[in-house]
PDB file of C-alpha atoms in Angstrom:
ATOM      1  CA  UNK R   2      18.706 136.181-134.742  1.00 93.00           C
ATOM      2  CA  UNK R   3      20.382 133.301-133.014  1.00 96.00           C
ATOM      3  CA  UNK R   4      23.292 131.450-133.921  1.00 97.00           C
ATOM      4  CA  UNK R   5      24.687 128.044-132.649  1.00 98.00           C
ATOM      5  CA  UNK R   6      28.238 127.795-133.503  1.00 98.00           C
ATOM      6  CA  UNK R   7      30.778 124.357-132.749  1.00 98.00           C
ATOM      7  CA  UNK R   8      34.249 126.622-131.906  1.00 98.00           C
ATOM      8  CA  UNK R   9      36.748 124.599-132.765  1.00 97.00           C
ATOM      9  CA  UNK R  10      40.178 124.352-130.969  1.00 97.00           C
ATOM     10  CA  UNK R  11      42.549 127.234-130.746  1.00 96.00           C
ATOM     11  CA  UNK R  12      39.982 130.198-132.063  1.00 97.00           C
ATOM     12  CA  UNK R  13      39.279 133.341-129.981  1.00 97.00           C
ATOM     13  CA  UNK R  14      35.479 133.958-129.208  1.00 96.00           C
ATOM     14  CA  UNK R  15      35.916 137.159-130.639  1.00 95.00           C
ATOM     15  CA  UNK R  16      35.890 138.435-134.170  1.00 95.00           C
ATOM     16  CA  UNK R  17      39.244 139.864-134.458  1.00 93.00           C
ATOM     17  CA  UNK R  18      43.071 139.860-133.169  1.00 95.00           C
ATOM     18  CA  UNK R  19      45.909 141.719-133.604  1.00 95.00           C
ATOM     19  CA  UNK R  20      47.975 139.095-133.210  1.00 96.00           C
ATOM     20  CA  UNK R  21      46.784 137.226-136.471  1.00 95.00           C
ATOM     21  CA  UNK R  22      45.005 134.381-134.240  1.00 96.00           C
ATOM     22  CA  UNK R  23      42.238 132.424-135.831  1.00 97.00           C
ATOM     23  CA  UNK R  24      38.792 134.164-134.522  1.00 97.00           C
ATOM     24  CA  UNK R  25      34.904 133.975-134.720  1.00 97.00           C
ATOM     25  CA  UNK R  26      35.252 136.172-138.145  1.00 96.00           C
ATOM     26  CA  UNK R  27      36.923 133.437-139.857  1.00 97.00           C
ATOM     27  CA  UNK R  28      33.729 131.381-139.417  1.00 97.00           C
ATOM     28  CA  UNK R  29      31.055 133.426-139.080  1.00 97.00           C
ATOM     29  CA  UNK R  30      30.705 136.656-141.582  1.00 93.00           C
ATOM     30  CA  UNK R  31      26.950 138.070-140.420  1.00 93.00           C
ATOM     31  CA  UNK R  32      26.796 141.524-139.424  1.00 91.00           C
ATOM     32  CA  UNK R  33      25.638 143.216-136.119  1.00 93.00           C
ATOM     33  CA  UNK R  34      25.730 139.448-134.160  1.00 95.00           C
ATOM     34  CA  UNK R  35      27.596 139.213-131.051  1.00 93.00           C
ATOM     35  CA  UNK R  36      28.783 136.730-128.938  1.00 95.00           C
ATOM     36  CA  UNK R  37      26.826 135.348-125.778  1.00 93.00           C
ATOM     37  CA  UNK R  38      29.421 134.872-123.600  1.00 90.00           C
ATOM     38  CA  UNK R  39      33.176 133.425-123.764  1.00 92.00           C
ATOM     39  CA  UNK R  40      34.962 130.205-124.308  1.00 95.00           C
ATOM     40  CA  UNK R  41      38.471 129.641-123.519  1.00 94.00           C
ATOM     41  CA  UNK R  42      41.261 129.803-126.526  1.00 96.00           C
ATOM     42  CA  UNK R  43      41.864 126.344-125.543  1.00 95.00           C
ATOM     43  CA  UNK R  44      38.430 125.113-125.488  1.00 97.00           C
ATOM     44  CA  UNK R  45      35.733 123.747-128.180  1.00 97.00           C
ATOM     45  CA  UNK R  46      32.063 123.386-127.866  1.00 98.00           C
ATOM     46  CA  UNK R  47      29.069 125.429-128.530  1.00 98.00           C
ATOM     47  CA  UNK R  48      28.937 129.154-128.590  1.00 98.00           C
ATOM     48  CA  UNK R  49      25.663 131.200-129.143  1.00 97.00           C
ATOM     49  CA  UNK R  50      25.996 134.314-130.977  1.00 97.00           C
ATOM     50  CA  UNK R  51      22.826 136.617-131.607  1.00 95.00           C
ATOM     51  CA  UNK R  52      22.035 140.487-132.611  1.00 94.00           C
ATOM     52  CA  UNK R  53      19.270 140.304-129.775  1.00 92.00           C
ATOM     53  CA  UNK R  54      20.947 142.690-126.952  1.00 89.00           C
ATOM     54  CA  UNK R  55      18.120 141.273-124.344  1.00 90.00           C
ATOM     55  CA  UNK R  56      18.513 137.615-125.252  1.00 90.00           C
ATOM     56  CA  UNK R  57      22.793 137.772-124.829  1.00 91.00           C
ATOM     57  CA  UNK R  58      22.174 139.884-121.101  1.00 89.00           C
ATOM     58  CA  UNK R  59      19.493 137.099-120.425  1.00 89.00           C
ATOM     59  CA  UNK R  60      21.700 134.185-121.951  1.00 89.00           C
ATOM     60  CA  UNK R  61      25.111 135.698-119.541  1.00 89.00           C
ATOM     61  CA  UNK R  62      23.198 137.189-116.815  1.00 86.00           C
ATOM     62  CA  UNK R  63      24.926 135.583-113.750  1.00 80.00           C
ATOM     63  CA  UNK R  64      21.519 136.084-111.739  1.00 83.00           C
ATOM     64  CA  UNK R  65      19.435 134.021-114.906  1.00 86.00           C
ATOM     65  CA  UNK R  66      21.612 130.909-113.827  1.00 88.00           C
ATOM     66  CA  UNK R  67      21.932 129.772-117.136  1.00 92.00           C
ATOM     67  CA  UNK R  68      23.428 125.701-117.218  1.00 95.00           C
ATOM     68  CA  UNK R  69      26.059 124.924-119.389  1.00 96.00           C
ATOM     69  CA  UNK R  70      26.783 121.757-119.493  1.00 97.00           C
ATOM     70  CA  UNK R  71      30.914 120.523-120.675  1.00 98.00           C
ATOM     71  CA  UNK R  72      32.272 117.124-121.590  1.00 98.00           C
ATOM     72  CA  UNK R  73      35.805 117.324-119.747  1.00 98.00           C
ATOM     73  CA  UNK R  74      38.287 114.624-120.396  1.00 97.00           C
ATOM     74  CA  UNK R  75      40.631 114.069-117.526  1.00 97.00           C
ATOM     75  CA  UNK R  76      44.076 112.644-116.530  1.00 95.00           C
ATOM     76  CA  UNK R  77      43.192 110.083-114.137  1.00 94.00           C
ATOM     77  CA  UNK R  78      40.320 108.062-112.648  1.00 95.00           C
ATOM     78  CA  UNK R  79      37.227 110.383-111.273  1.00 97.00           C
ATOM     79  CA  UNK R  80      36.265 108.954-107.977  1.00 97.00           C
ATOM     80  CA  UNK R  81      33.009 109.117-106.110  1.00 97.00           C
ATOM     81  CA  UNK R  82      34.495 111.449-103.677  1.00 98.00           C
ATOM     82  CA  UNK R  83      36.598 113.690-106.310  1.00 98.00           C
ATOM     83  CA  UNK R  84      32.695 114.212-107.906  1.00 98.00           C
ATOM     84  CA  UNK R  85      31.133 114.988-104.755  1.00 98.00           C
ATOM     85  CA  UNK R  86      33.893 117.998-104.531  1.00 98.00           C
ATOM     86  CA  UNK R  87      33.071 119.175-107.439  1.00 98.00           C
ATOM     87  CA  UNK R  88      29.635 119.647-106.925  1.00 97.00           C
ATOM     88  CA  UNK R  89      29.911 120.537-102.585  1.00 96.00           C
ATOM     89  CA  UNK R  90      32.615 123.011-104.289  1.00 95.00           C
ATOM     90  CA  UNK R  91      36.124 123.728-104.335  1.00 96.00           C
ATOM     91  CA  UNK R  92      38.011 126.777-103.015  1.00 95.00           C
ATOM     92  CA  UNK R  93      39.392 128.505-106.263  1.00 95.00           C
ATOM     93  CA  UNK R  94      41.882 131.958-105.972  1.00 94.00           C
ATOM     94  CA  UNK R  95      38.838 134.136-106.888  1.00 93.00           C
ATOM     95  CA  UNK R  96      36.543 132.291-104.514  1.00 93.00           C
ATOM     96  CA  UNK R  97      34.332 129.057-104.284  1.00 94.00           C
ATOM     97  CA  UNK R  98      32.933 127.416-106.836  1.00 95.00           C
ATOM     98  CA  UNK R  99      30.562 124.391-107.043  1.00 95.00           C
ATOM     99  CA  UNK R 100      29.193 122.669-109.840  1.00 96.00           C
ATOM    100  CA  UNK R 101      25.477 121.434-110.703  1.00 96.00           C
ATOM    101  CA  UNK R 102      25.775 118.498-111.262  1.00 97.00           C
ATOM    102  CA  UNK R 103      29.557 116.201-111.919  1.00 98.00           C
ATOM    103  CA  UNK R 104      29.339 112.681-113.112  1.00 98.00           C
ATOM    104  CA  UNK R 105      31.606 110.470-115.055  1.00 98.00           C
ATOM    105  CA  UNK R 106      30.538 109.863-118.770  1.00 98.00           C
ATOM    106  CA  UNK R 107      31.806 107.666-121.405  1.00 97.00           C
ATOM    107  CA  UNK R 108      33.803 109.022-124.321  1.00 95.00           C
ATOM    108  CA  UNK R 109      30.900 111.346-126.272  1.00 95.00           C
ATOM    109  CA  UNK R 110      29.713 109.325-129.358  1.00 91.00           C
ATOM    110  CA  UNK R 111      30.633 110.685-133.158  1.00 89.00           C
ATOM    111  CA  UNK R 112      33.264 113.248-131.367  1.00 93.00           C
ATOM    112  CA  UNK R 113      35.211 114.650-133.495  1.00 94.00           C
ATOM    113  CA  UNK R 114      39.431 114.333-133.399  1.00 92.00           C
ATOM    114  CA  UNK R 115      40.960 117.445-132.051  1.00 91.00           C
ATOM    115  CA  UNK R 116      44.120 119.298-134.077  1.00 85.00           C
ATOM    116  CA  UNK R 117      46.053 118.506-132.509  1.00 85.00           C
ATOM    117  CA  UNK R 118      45.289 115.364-130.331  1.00 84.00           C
ATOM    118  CA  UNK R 119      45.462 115.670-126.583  1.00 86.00           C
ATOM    119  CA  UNK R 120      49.005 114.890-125.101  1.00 79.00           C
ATOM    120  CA  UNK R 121      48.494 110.639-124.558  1.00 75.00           C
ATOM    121  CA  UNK R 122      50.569 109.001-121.489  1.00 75.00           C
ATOM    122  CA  UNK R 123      51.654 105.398-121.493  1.00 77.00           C
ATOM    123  CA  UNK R 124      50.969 105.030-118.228  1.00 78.00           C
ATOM    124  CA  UNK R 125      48.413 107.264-116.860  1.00 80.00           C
ATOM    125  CA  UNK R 126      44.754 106.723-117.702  1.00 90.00           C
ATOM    126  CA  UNK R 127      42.088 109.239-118.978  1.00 94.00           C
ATOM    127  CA  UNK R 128      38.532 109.525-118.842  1.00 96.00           C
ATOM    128  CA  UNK R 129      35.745 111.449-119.009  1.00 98.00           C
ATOM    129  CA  UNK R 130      32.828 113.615-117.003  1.00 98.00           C
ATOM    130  CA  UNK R 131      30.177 115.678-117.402  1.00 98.00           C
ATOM    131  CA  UNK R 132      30.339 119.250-115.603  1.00 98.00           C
ATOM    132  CA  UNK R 133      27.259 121.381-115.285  1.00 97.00           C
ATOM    133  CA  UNK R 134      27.601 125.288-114.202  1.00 96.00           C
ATOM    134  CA  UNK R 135      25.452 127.870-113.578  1.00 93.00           C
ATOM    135  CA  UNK R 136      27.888 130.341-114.095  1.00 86.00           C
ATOM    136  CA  UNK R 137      30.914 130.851-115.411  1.00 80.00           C
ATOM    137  CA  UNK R 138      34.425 132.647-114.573  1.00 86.00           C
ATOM    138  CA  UNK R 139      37.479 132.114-116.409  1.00 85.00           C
ATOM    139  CA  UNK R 140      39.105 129.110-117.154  1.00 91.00           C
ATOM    140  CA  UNK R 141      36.608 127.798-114.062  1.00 95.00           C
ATOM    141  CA  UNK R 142      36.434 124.331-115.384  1.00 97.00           C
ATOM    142  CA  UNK R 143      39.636 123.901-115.980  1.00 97.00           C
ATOM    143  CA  UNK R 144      40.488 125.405-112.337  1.00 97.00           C
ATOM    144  CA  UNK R 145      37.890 123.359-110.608  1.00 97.00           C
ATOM    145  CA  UNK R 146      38.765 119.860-112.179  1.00 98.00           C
ATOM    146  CA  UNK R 147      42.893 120.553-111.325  1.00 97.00           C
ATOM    147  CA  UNK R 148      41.676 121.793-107.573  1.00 97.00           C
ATOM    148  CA  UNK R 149      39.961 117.589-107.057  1.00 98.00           C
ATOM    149  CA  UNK R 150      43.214 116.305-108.785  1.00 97.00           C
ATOM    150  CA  UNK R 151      41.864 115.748-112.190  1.00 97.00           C
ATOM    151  CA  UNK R 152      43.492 117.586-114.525  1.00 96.00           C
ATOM    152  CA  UNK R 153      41.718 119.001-118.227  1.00 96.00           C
ATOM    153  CA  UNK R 154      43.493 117.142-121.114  1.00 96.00           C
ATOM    154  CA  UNK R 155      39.827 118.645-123.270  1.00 97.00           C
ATOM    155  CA  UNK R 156      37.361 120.944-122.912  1.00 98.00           C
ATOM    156  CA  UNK R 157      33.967 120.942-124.979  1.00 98.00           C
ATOM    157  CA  UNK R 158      31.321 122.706-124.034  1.00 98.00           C
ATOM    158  CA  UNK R 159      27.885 120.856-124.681  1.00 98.00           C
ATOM    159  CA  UNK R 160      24.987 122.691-124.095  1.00 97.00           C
ATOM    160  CA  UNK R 161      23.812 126.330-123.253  1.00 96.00           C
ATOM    161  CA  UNK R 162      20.187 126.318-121.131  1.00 93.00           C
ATOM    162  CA  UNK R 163      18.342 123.719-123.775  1.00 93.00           C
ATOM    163  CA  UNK R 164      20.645 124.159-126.460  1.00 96.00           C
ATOM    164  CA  UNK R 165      22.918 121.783-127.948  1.00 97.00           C
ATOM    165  CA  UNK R 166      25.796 120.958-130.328  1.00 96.00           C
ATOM    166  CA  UNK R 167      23.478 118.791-132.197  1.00 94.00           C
ATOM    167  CA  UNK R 168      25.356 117.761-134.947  1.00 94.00           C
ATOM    168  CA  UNK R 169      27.251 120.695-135.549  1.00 97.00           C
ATOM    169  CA  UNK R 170      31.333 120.156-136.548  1.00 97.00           C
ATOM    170  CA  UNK R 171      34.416 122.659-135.785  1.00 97.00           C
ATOM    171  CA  UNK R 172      33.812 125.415-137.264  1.00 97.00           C
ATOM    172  CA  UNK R 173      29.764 124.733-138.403  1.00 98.00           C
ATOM    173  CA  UNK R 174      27.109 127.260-137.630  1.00 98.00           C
ATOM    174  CA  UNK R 175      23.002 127.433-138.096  1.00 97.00           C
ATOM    175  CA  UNK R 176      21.080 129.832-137.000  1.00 96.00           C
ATOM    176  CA  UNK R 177      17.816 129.076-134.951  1.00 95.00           C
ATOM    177  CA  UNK R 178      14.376 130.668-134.053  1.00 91.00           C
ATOM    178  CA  UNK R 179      15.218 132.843-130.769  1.00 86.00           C
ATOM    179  CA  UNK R 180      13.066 132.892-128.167  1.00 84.00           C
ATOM    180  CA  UNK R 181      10.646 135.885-127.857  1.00 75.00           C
ATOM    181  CA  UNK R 182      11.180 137.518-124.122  1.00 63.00           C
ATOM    182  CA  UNK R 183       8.056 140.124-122.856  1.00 51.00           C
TER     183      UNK R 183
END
């Protein structure tokens, strides 16, 4: 079994807390599935879940290279050169990291408001860009973007390898036909 799941804002990727915090369990209430991988408390965006122990070690395998592509929506202006770092790397406390690919997007079409709304300031500009990993490390994104003088105002993970959001809201799930590994 495979599930795609749109986190929404402010939800652990886990099923449960101690601390009361909102949590995969209050979306998702199948048995014996697991999470692929992590997304930030902060962040939104797709999450696959699945009971398939060989598809979630091939899906966050660091050697499998698996892209992830995020929409990131900056403080600022991306320049050419501030993309360029991103993807020749940047020199993070845990060590380098580079990205895929780093280009500047337009505001995502049909996205969805956030609860609540990124901070707004009168008189700095935001934008947008596209961020493709191959792996992932904690808050990395958000590191990476703040290291080139961008800083994350939103965080919404696209993809994972070919799949997508879709048309999945906060909080929506389907499941999908896994893949079949030999």
């Amino acid at each position: 079994m495979l599930i795609l799941f749109n986190k929404p804002y402010r939800v652990l990727s886990q099923f449960r807390d101690p601390d009361g915090r909102a949590t995969l369990g209050d979306f998702i209430d199948l048995p014996g599935v697991y999470a692929a991988g992590r997304l930030d408390f902060d962040s939104e965006g797709l999450m696959l879940l699945t009971d398939d122990g060989r598809l979630q070690a091939r899906i966050t395998q660091p050697r499998n290279k698996t892209r992830k592509t995020y929409w990131v929506q900056v403080e600022g202006e991306p320049s050419a050169e501030q993309l360029a770092e991103l993807t020749r790397g940047v020199h993070l406390k845990d060590g380098p990291a580079r990205a895929a690919a780093a280009r500047r997007i337009d505001a995502p079409d049909g996205l969805w408001e956030r609860n609540p709304p990124i901070r707004y300031r009168k008189n700095v500009r935001d934008s947008w860009i596209e961020i493709v990993l191959t792996e992932g490390r904690n808050r990395q994104v958000r590191r990476m973007t703040a290291a080139v003088g961008l800083p994350t105002l939103r965080l919404i993970r696209y993809s994972i390898g070919d799949w997508t959001l879709g048309d999945l809201q906060p909080g929506e799930w389907r499941e999908v036909k896994a893949p079949k590994f030999a």
